[in-house]
CSV table of C-alpha atoms in Angstrom, one decimal:
chain,number,residue,atom,x,y,z
B,1,MET,CA,-9.0,-11.8,-65.7
B,2,THR,CA,-9.0,-12.0,-61.9
B,3,PRO,CA,-7.6,-8.8,-60.5
B,4,PRO,CA,-4.4,-9.2,-58.4
B,5,PRO,CA,-5.0,-9.1,-54.6
B,6,SER,CA,-4.9,-5.6,-53.3
B,7,SER,CA,-2.4,-4.7,-50.6
B,8,PRO,CA,-3.8,-3.6,-47.2
B,9,SER,CA,-4.5,0.1,-47.2
B,10,ALA,CA,-3.3,2.5,-44.4
B,11,SER,CA,-6.9,2.7,-43.1
B,12,ASP,CA,-7.1,-1.1,-42.8
B,13,SER,CA,-3.9,-1.1,-40.8
B,14,THR,CA,-5.1,1.7,-38.6
B,15,ASP,CA,-8.4,-0.1,-38.0
B,16,GLY,CA,-6.6,-3.3,-37.1
B,17,LYS,CA,-4.4,-1.5,-34.6
B,18,CYS,CA,-7.5,0.2,-33.1
B,19,HIS,CA,-9.3,-3.1,-32.8
B,20,GLN,CA,-6.3,-4.6,-31.1
B,21,TRP,CA,-6.1,-1.7,-28.7
B,22,ARG,CA,-9.8,-2.1,-27.9
B,23,ARG,CA,-9.3,-5.7,-27.1
B,24,ILE,CA,-6.5,-4.9,-24.8
B,25,SER,CA,-8.4,-2.1,-23.0
B,26,GLN,CA,-11.4,-4.5,-22.5
B,27,MET,CA,-9.4,-7.1,-20.7
B,28,PRO,CA,-10.8,-8.0,-17.2
B,29,VAL,CA,-7.6,-6.9,-15.5
B,30,LEU,CA,-8.2,-3.4,-16.8
B,31,ALA,CA,-11.9,-3.3,-15.7
B,32,PHE,CA,-11.2,-1.8,-12.2
B,33,PRO,CA,-8.0,-0.2,-10.7
B,34,PHE,CA,-7.6,-2.7,-7.8
B,35,ARG,CA,-7.0,-5.6,-10.2
B,36,LEU,CA,-3.9,-4.3,-12.0
B,37,PHE,CA,-2.4,-2.4,-9.1
B,38,PHE,CA,-2.9,-5.1,-6.5
B,39,LEU,CA,-1.1,-7.5,-8.8
B,40,SER,CA,1.6,-5.0,-9.2
B,41,ALA,CA,1.9,-4.4,-5.4
B,42,ALA,CA,2.2,-8.1,-4.9
B,43,PHE,CA,4.9,-8.4,-7.6
B,44,GLY,CA,6.7,-5.6,-5.8
B,45,GLY,CA,6.4,-7.3,-2.5
B,46,ALA,CA,7.6,-10.6,-3.8
B,47,LEU,CA,10.6,-9.2,-5.8
B,48,LEU,CA,11.9,-6.0,-4.3
B,49,VAL,CA,13.2,-7.4,-1.0
B,50,PRO,CA,15.0,-10.5,-2.5
B,51,LEU,CA,16.5,-8.3,-5.2
B,52,TRP,CA,17.8,-6.0,-2.5
B,53,MET,CA,19.3,-8.9,-0.6
B,54,PHE,CA,21.0,-10.0,-3.9
B,55,LEU,CA,22.4,-6.6,-4.4
B,56,LEU,CA,23.8,-6.6,-0.8
B,57,THR,CA,25.5,-10.0,-1.2
B,58,GLN,CA,26.5,-9.9,-4.8
B,59,GLY,CA,27.4,-6.2,-5.2
B,60,GLY,CA,25.6,-3.2,-6.4
B,61,MET,CA,24.3,-2.3,-9.9
B,62,ASP,CA,25.8,0.7,-11.6
B,63,SER,CA,22.4,1.3,-13.3
B,64,LEU,CA,20.6,2.0,-10.1
B,65,ALA,CA,19.5,5.6,-9.7
B,66,LEU,CA,20.2,5.4,-5.9
B,67,ALA,CA,22.6,3.6,-3.6
B,68,PRO,CA,21.2,0.1,-3.0
B,69,LEU,CA,20.0,0.8,0.6
B,70,HIS,CA,18.2,4.0,-0.5
B,71,TRP,CA,16.9,2.3,-3.6
B,72,HIS,CA,15.4,-0.5,-1.4
B,73,GLN,CA,13.8,2.1,1.0
B,74,HIS,CA,12.5,4.2,-1.8
B,75,GLU,CA,11.0,1.4,-3.9
B,76,MET,CA,9.2,-0.1,-0.9
B,77,LEU,CA,7.4,3.2,-0.8
B,78,GLY,CA,7.3,4.4,-4.5
B,79,GLY,CA,6.8,0.9,-5.9
B,80,PHE,CA,5.1,-1.3,-3.4
B,81,LEU,CA,3.1,1.2,-1.3
B,82,ASN,CA,2.1,3.5,-4.1
B,83,ALA,CA,0.7,0.6,-6.2
B,84,ALA,CA,-1.4,-0.5,-3.2
B,85,ILE,CA,-2.6,3.0,-2.6
B,86,ALA,CA,-3.6,3.5,-6.2
B,87,GLY,CA,-5.5,0.2,-6.3
B,88,PHE,CA,-7.4,1.0,-3.2
B,89,LEU,CA,-8.0,4.7,-3.6
B,90,LEU,CA,-9.2,4.6,-7.3
B,91,THR,CA,-11.5,1.7,-6.4
B,92,ALA,CA,-12.9,3.3,-3.2
B,93,VAL,CA,-13.5,6.7,-4.8
B,94,CYS,CA,-16.0,5.1,-7.1
B,95,ASN,CA,-18.0,4.0,-4.0
B,96,TRP,CA,-17.7,7.4,-2.4
B,97,THR,CA,-18.7,9.5,-5.4
B,98,GLY,CA,-20.8,7.1,-7.6
B,99,THR,CA,-18.5,7.8,-10.5
B,100,ARG,CA,-17.1,5.5,-13.1
B,101,PRO,CA,-13.8,3.9,-12.4
B,102,VAL,CA,-10.6,4.7,-14.2
B,103,ASP,CA,-10.4,1.7,-16.6
B,104,GLY,CA,-9.3,0.5,-20.0
B,105,GLY,CA,-6.7,2.5,-21.8
B,106,ALA,CA,-6.7,5.3,-19.1
B,107,LEU,CA,-5.9,2.7,-16.4
B,108,LEU,CA,-3.2,1.1,-18.5
B,109,ALA,CA,-1.6,4.5,-19.2
B,110,LEU,CA,-1.6,5.3,-15.4
B,111,TRP,CA,0.0,1.9,-14.7
B,112,LEU,CA,2.6,2.3,-17.4
B,113,LEU,CA,3.6,5.6,-15.7
B,114,TRP,CA,4.0,3.8,-12.4
B,115,LEU,CA,6.0,1.1,-14.1
B,116,ALA,CA,8.2,3.7,-15.9
B,117,GLY,CA,9.0,5.1,-12.5
B,118,ARG,CA,10.2,1.7,-11.2
B,119,LEU,CA,12.3,1.1,-14.3
B,120,ALA,CA,13.7,4.6,-14.1
B,121,MET,CA,14.8,4.1,-10.5
B,122,MET,CA,16.4,0.7,-11.4
B,123,PHE,CA,18.1,1.7,-14.7
B,124,GLY,CA,18.3,5.5,-14.4
B,125,GLY,CA,21.7,5.8,-12.8
B,126,PHE,CA,23.2,7.5,-15.8
B,127,TRP,CA,20.3,10.0,-16.1
B,128,PRO,CA,19.4,10.6,-12.4
B,129,ILE,CA,17.5,13.8,-13.1
B,130,LEU,CA,15.3,12.2,-15.7
B,131,ALA,CA,14.8,9.2,-13.4
B,132,SER,CA,13.6,11.5,-10.7
B,133,ILE,CA,11.2,13.3,-13.0
B,134,VAL,CA,9.6,10.1,-14.2
B,135,ASP,CA,9.3,8.8,-10.6
B,136,LEU,CA,7.7,12.0,-9.3
B,137,SER,CA,5.1,12.0,-12.1
B,138,PHE,CA,2.9,9.3,-10.8
B,139,LEU,CA,1.5,10.6,-7.5
B,140,PRO,CA,0.2,14.0,-8.9
B,141,LEU,CA,-1.7,12.2,-11.6
B,142,LEU,CA,-3.1,9.7,-9.1
B,143,ALA,CA,-4.2,12.5,-6.8
B,144,TRP,CA,-5.8,14.4,-9.8
B,145,LEU,CA,-7.8,11.4,-10.9
B,146,ALA,CA,-9.1,10.8,-7.4
B,147,GLY,CA,-9.3,14.4,-6.3
B,148,THR,CA,-11.4,15.7,-9.2
B,149,ARG,CA,-14.0,13.0,-8.6
B,150,ILE,CA,-14.1,13.8,-4.9
B,151,TRP,CA,-14.4,17.5,-5.5
B,152,HIS,CA,-17.2,17.3,-8.1
B,153,ALA,CA,-19.1,14.9,-5.8
B,154,ARG,CA,-18.6,17.3,-2.9
B,155,GLN,CA,-17.1,14.5,-0.8
B,156,TYR,CA,-14.9,17.0,1.0
B,157,ARG,CA,-14.2,14.8,4.0
B,158,GLN,CA,-12.1,12.6,1.6
B,159,LEU,CA,-9.8,15.5,0.7
B,160,ILE,CA,-7.6,14.7,3.7
B,161,LEU,CA,-6.3,11.8,1.7
B,162,MET,CA,-5.4,14.2,-1.1
B,163,GLY,CA,-3.5,16.3,1.4
B,164,VAL,CA,-1.6,13.3,2.7
B,165,LEU,CA,-0.7,12.3,-0.9
B,166,ALA,CA,0.5,15.8,-1.6
B,167,ALA,CA,2.7,15.6,1.5
B,168,CYS,CA,4.1,12.2,0.3
B,169,TRP,CA,5.0,13.8,-3.0
B,170,VAL,CA,6.7,16.7,-1.4
B,171,LEU,CA,8.8,14.4,0.8
B,172,ASP,CA,9.7,12.3,-2.2
B,173,LEU,CA,10.7,15.4,-4.0
B,174,LEU,CA,12.9,16.6,-1.1
B,175,PHE,CA,14.5,13.1,-1.0
B,176,HIS,CA,15.4,13.3,-4.7
B,177,LEU,CA,16.8,16.8,-4.3
B,178,SER,CA,18.9,16.1,-1.2
B,179,GLY,CA,19.4,12.3,-0.9
B,180,SER,CA,18.6,12.6,2.9
B,181,PRO,CA,17.0,9.4,4.2
B,182,HIS,CA,15.0,11.1,6.9
B,183,TYR,CA,12.6,12.2,4.2
B,184,LEU,CA,12.0,8.6,3.4
B,185,GLN,CA,11.6,7.9,7.1
B,186,ALA,CA,8.9,10.6,7.3
B,187,LEU,CA,7.2,8.9,4.3
B,188,VAL,CA,7.0,5.8,6.4
B,189,VAL,CA,5.2,7.8,9.1
B,190,LEU,CA,2.8,9.1,6.5
B,191,ALA,CA,2.1,5.6,5.4
B,192,ALA,CA,1.0,4.9,9.0
B,193,VAL,CA,-1.2,8.0,8.8
B,194,LEU,CA,-2.9,6.6,5.7
B,195,ILE,CA,-3.5,3.4,7.6
B,196,LEU,CA,-5.0,5.3,10.5
B,197,ILE,CA,-7.3,7.3,8.1
B,198,ILE,CA,-8.4,4.5,5.8
B,199,GLY,CA,-8.3,1.7,8.4
B,200,GLY,CA,-10.1,4.0,10.9
B,201,ARG,CA,-13.0,4.0,8.5
B,202,ILE,CA,-13.2,0.5,7.1
B,203,THR,CA,-12.1,-1.6,10.1
B,204,PRO,CA,-14.8,-0.6,12.6
B,205,ALA,CA,-17.4,-0.6,9.8
B,206,PHE,CA,-16.5,-4.1,8.6
B,207,THR,CA,-16.4,-5.3,12.2
B,208,ARG,CA,-19.8,-3.9,13.0
B,209,ASN,CA,-21.4,-5.3,9.8
B,210,TRP,CA,-19.8,-8.7,10.4
B,211,LEU,CA,-21.2,-8.9,14.0
B,212,GLN,CA,-24.6,-7.7,12.9
B,213,ALA,CA,-24.8,-10.4,10.2
B,214,ARG,CA,-24.2,-13.0,12.9
B,215,GLY,CA,-26.6,-11.7,15.5
B,216,ARG,CA,-23.8,-10.5,17.8
B,217,ASP,CA,-23.6,-7.3,19.8
B,218,SER,CA,-22.3,-4.8,17.3
B,219,ALA,CA,-23.0,-1.9,19.7
B,220,GLN,CA,-19.7,-2.6,21.4
B,221,VAL,CA,-17.9,-1.4,18.3
B,222,ARG,CA,-17.5,2.4,18.6
B,223,THR,CA,-14.7,4.9,18.2
B,224,PRO,CA,-14.1,7.4,21.0
B,225,SER,CA,-14.8,10.8,19.6
B,226,CYS,CA,-11.5,12.3,20.5
B,227,ALA,CA,-9.3,9.4,19.4
B,228,THR,CA,-9.4,9.9,15.7
B,229,PRO,CA,-8.8,13.6,15.3
B,230,VAL,CA,-6.3,13.8,18.1
B,231,GLY,CA,-4.5,10.7,17.0
B,232,LEU,CA,-4.2,12.0,13.4
B,233,ILE,CA,-2.9,15.4,14.6
B,234,LEU,CA,-0.3,13.7,16.8
B,235,ALA,CA,0.8,11.3,14.0
B,236,LEU,CA,1.1,14.1,11.5
B,237,ALA,CA,3.2,16.1,14.0
B,238,VAL,CA,5.5,13.1,14.4
B,239,ALA,CA,5.9,13.0,10.6
B,240,VAL,CA,6.8,16.7,10.5
B,241,LEU,CA,9.5,16.3,13.2
B,242,VAL,CA,10.9,13.3,11.5
B,243,ALA,CA,10.9,15.2,8.1
B,244,LEU,CA,12.7,18.1,9.9
B,245,ASN,CA,15.2,15.6,11.4
B,246,ILE,CA,14.3,16.8,14.9
B,247,HIS,CA,14.8,14.1,17.5
B,248,GLY,CA,14.6,14.0,21.3
B,249,ALA,CA,12.1,14.2,24.1
B,250,LEU,CA,9.5,16.2,22.1
B,251,LEU,CA,9.4,13.6,19.3
B,252,GLY,CA,9.3,10.8,21.9
B,253,GLY,CA,6.4,12.3,23.7
B,254,LEU,CA,4.4,12.9,20.6
B,255,ALA,CA,5.0,9.4,19.4
B,256,LEU,CA,3.8,7.9,22.7
B,257,ALA,CA,0.7,10.1,22.7
B,258,ALA,CA,-0.1,9.0,19.1
B,259,ALA,CA,0.3,5.4,20.1
B,260,ALA,CA,-2.1,5.9,23.1
B,261,MET,CA,-4.7,7.4,20.8
B,262,VAL,CA,-4.4,4.4,18.3
B,263,LEU,CA,-4.6,2.0,21.2
B,264,LEU,CA,-7.8,3.8,22.5
B,265,ARG,CA,-9.4,3.3,19.1
B,266,LEU,CA,-8.4,-0.3,19.0
B,267,PHE,CA,-10.1,-1.2,22.3
B,268,GLY,CA,-13.2,0.7,21.1
B,269,TRP,CA,-13.5,-1.7,18.1
B,270,ALA,CA,-13.9,-4.7,20.4
B,271,PRO,CA,-11.1,-6.8,18.7
B,272,TRP,CA,-11.9,-9.8,21.0
B,273,GLN,CA,-15.2,-10.2,19.1
B,274,ILE,CA,-13.7,-11.0,15.7
B,275,ARG,CA,-10.9,-13.4,16.6
B,276,ASP,CA,-12.5,-16.1,14.4
B,277,GLU,CA,-12.6,-14.0,11.3
B,278,PRO,CA,-9.2,-13.7,9.6
B,279,LEU,CA,-10.4,-11.0,7.1
B,280,LEU,CA,-11.1,-8.8,10.1
B,281,TRP,CA,-8.4,-9.5,12.6
B,282,ILE,CA,-5.7,-8.9,10.0
B,283,LEU,CA,-6.9,-5.3,9.7
B,284,HIS,CA,-6.9,-4.9,13.5
B,285,LEU,CA,-3.4,-6.3,13.7
B,286,GLY,CA,-2.3,-3.7,11.2
B,287,HIS,CA,-3.2,-1.1,13.7
B,288,TRP,CA,-1.4,-2.9,16.5
B,289,TRP,CA,1.7,-2.7,14.4
B,290,VAL,CA,1.2,1.1,14.2
B,291,VAL,CA,1.0,1.2,18.0
B,292,LEU,CA,4.3,-0.8,18.3
B,293,GLY,CA,6.0,1.4,15.7
B,294,PHE,CA,5.2,4.7,17.5
B,295,VAL,CA,6.2,3.1,20.9
B,296,LEU,CA,9.6,2.0,19.4
B,297,LEU,CA,10.1,5.4,17.9
B,298,ALA,CA,9.5,7.0,21.3
B,299,LEU,CA,11.8,4.6,23.1
B,300,ALA,CA,14.5,5.2,20.5
B,301,GLN,CA,14.6,8.9,21.5
B,302,TRP,CA,15.8,7.9,24.9
B,303,HIS,CA,18.2,5.3,23.4
B,304,TRP,CA,16.4,2.4,25.0
B,305,VAL,CA,16.1,0.5,21.7
B,306,ALA,CA,17.8,0.6,18.3
B,307,PRO,CA,17.1,3.7,16.3
B,308,THR,CA,15.7,1.9,13.3
B,309,ALA,CA,13.4,-0.7,14.9
B,310,TRP,CA,10.4,1.6,14.6
B,311,LEU,CA,10.9,1.9,10.8
B,312,HIS,CA,10.5,-1.9,10.4
B,313,ALA,CA,7.5,-2.1,12.7
B,314,LEU,CA,5.7,0.5,10.6
B,315,GLY,CA,7.1,-0.8,7.3
B,316,ALA,CA,7.4,-4.5,7.3
B,317,GLY,CA,4.8,-4.8,10.1
B,318,ALA,CA,2.0,-2.2,9.6
B,319,MET,CA,2.4,-1.6,5.9
B,320,GLY,CA,2.8,-5.3,5.0
B,321,THR,CA,0.0,-6.5,7.2
B,322,THR,CA,-2.5,-3.9,6.3
B,323,ILE,CA,-1.8,-4.1,2.5
B,324,MET,CA,-2.2,-7.8,2.6
B,325,GLY,CA,-5.4,-7.6,4.6
B,326,VAL,CA,-6.9,-5.0,2.3
B,327,MET,CA,-5.9,-6.7,-0.9
B,328,THR,CA,-7.3,-10.1,0.1
B,329,ARG,CA,-10.6,-8.6,1.2
B,330,VAL,CA,-11.1,-6.2,-1.8
B,331,ALA,CA,-10.1,-8.9,-4.3
B,332,MET,CA,-12.9,-11.2,-3.1
B,333,GLY,CA,-15.6,-8.6,-2.5
B,334,HIS,CA,-15.2,-6.6,-5.7
B,335,THR,CA,-15.2,-9.6,-8.0
B,336,GLY,CA,-18.5,-11.0,-6.7
B,337,ARG,CA,-17.1,-13.8,-4.7
B,338,THR,CA,-17.9,-14.9,-1.2
B,339,MET,CA,-16.1,-12.8,1.4
B,340,ALA,CA,-13.8,-15.4,2.7
B,341,LEU,CA,-10.1,-16.4,2.4
B,342,PRO,CA,-9.4,-19.1,-0.2
B,343,THR,CA,-7.9,-22.4,0.9
B,344,GLY,CA,-4.4,-21.6,2.1
B,345,GLY,CA,-5.1,-17.9,2.5
B,346,ILE,CA,-4.4,-17.9,6.2
B,347,VAL,CA,-0.8,-18.9,5.4
B,348,LEU,CA,-0.3,-15.5,3.7
B,349,TYR,CA,-1.2,-13.8,6.9
B,350,ALA,CA,1.1,-16.0,8.9
B,351,LEU,CA,4.0,-15.4,6.6
B,352,VAL,CA,3.7,-11.6,6.4
B,353,LEU,CA,3.2,-11.3,10.2
B,354,LEU,CA,6.2,-13.5,11.0
B,355,ALA,CA,8.3,-11.6,8.5
B,356,GLY,CA,7.5,-8.4,10.3
B,357,VAL,CA,8.3,-9.9,13.7
B,358,LEU,CA,11.6,-11.2,12.6
B,359,ARG,CA,12.6,-7.9,10.9
B,360,VAL,CA,11.8,-6.0,14.1
B,361,VAL,CA,13.6,-8.4,16.5
B,362,THR,CA,16.6,-8.3,14.2
B,363,ALA,CA,16.6,-4.5,14.3
B,364,LEU,CA,16.4,-4.7,18.1
B,365,GLY,CA,19.6,-6.9,18.0
B,366,TRP,CA,17.9,-10.0,19.3
B,367,LEU,CA,18.8,-12.1,16.2
B,368,PRO,CA,22.0,-12.0,14.1
B,369,TRP,CA,21.6,-9.5,11.3
B,370,GLY,CA,22.2,-11.9,8.4
B,371,LEU,CA,20.0,-14.7,9.8
B,372,GLY,CA,17.2,-12.4,10.8
B,373,VAL,CA,17.1,-10.3,7.6
B,374,GLY,CA,17.5,-13.3,5.4
B,375,TRP,CA,14.6,-15.2,7.0
B,376,SER,CA,12.3,-12.1,7.2
B,377,ALA,CA,13.0,-11.3,3.5
B,378,GLY,CA,12.3,-14.8,2.5
B,379,LEU,CA,9.0,-15.0,4.4
B,380,TRP,CA,7.9,-11.6,3.2
B,381,SER,CA,8.6,-12.5,-0.4
B,382,LEU,CA,6.8,-15.8,0.0
B,383,SER,CA,3.7,-14.1,1.4
B,384,PHE,CA,3.2,-11.9,-1.6
B,385,ALA,CA,4.2,-14.6,-4.1
B,386,GLY,CA,1.5,-16.7,-2.4
B,387,PHE,CA,-0.9,-13.8,-3.0
B,388,LEU,CA,-0.1,-13.9,-6.7
B,389,LEU,CA,-0.6,-17.7,-6.7
B,390,LEU,CA,-4.0,-17.6,-4.9
B,391,TYR,CA,-5.5,-14.5,-6.4
B,392,TRP,CA,-4.1,-14.4,-10.0
B,393,GLN,CA,-7.2,-15.9,-11.5
B,394,VAL,CA,-9.5,-13.9,-9.2
B,395,LEU,CA,-7.9,-10.6,-10.4
B,396,THR,CA,-7.5,-11.4,-14.1
B,397,ARG,CA,-10.9,-13.0,-14.8
B,398,SER,CA,-14.3,-11.4,-15.0
B,399,ARG,CA,-16.6,-11.1,-12.0
B,400,VAL,CA,-18.3,-14.4,-11.2
B,401,ASP,CA,-21.7,-12.7,-10.8
B,402,GLY,CA,-21.5,-11.3,-14.4
B,403,LYS,CA,-21.6,-7.6,-13.2
B,404,PRO,CA,-19.1,-5.1,-14.7
B,405,GLY,CA,-15.9,-4.4,-12.8
C-alpha cells in the first residue's frame, strides 16, 4: 500500500520561512543603505507636502500625534531629512572606515524602525507618549551603527557628525516634551550645519576631481583655512540661540558672520568653473541657499523681512537642493553607472530650485499665500516624484558592473 502523504513538519515550515526571509534580505534594494533610504526620502518629499496641503484645506486628522502645522514641520525633518541622512551616512561610513555596510535583514529592521516612527506620528494621536518614544528611537540606533564603525576605525574627525546627530535627537526630544516650535527651528539650523560639514568635504573634492579629469586648472579650488572651523562654530552658535529662543542683534550678527564664512568658502571653490556640470553646480547651489537662509535670519532680527522666510530658505531651499543633488549623484556612482544625469534629470533640479524660490518669496509676502504655497508644494512634490520615476530601477536593481552593493 502507498503510505498517505505526510503533512509538513514544523521544521519544514520553519525552513521555508527562513528561506523566504533570506530571499527578502538578499534583494538588491537591501544591498546598501542608500538604496532603501533614498527611495524613502523621495517618497517623503513627494507625499508629505501635498498631504499637509490637503490637511490644511480639508481639515485636520484626529489621528495625528501633532497639530497639522507642527506635524508638517516635524515630518520634513524626522521623515524626509532623517531618511536622507541615514542613506548617505551609512553609505559614506563604509568608504571612511573600510567596513561592511549595514545590509539585508539589519538594514530592513532599521528602515522599519524609521517607518514605524512615521506611522506613529501620523496615527499616534491617541497614544502621544508611545508615538514620541517610537519616533525618538531611530536616531540613536543610526548614530550607534555609524559611530561604532567610526570609532573602531579611529576615524575621529568623523565624530563631529555623531555630535550633530546627538544634538538633533536632543532637540527632537525637547520638542516632544514641550511642543515648542523653536526646537524644530533649531533643527533646521542643524540641518544647515550638516550641509556645511558634509558638503564642505564632498563639494570641493568632487569639483577638483572633475576639473582634473578634464585637464582644467583644479588648483583654483581651495578652502580658506579659517572658513570651515569659524563658519561651523558660528552656525552652531546660531542653532544654540534659536534653540534657546533668543532673538535680537546678537543672533543677527552671528547669522551674518556665518553667512560670510560660507560665502568665503564658496568663492574658494571656483563655482564659475563647473557651470556646465549639473551634478556639481547643484551642490554649490545648496550652499548658496545656506547663505541666503542665514542672511534672511539676520534681517529678520531687525524686522526687515518676514520672520519665517529664513526657515524656508534653509528648508525648502538648502535641504531640498542638497538632498536632491546628493541622491542623484550617489545613486549613479554607487551602482556602477556613468556619473551623469539621466535624460530628464535636469528637470528635477529645476523643479526643486523653483519650489524653494516660490516658497521663500511667498514667505516674504511677494506672492499671495495660497498661490505661492500651492505652486511651491506642487513643484516640490513633482521633483521628488520625478526622482522616483527616473531612479527607481537604478536603486532597486543590481549594480550594472556586477560588483556587490
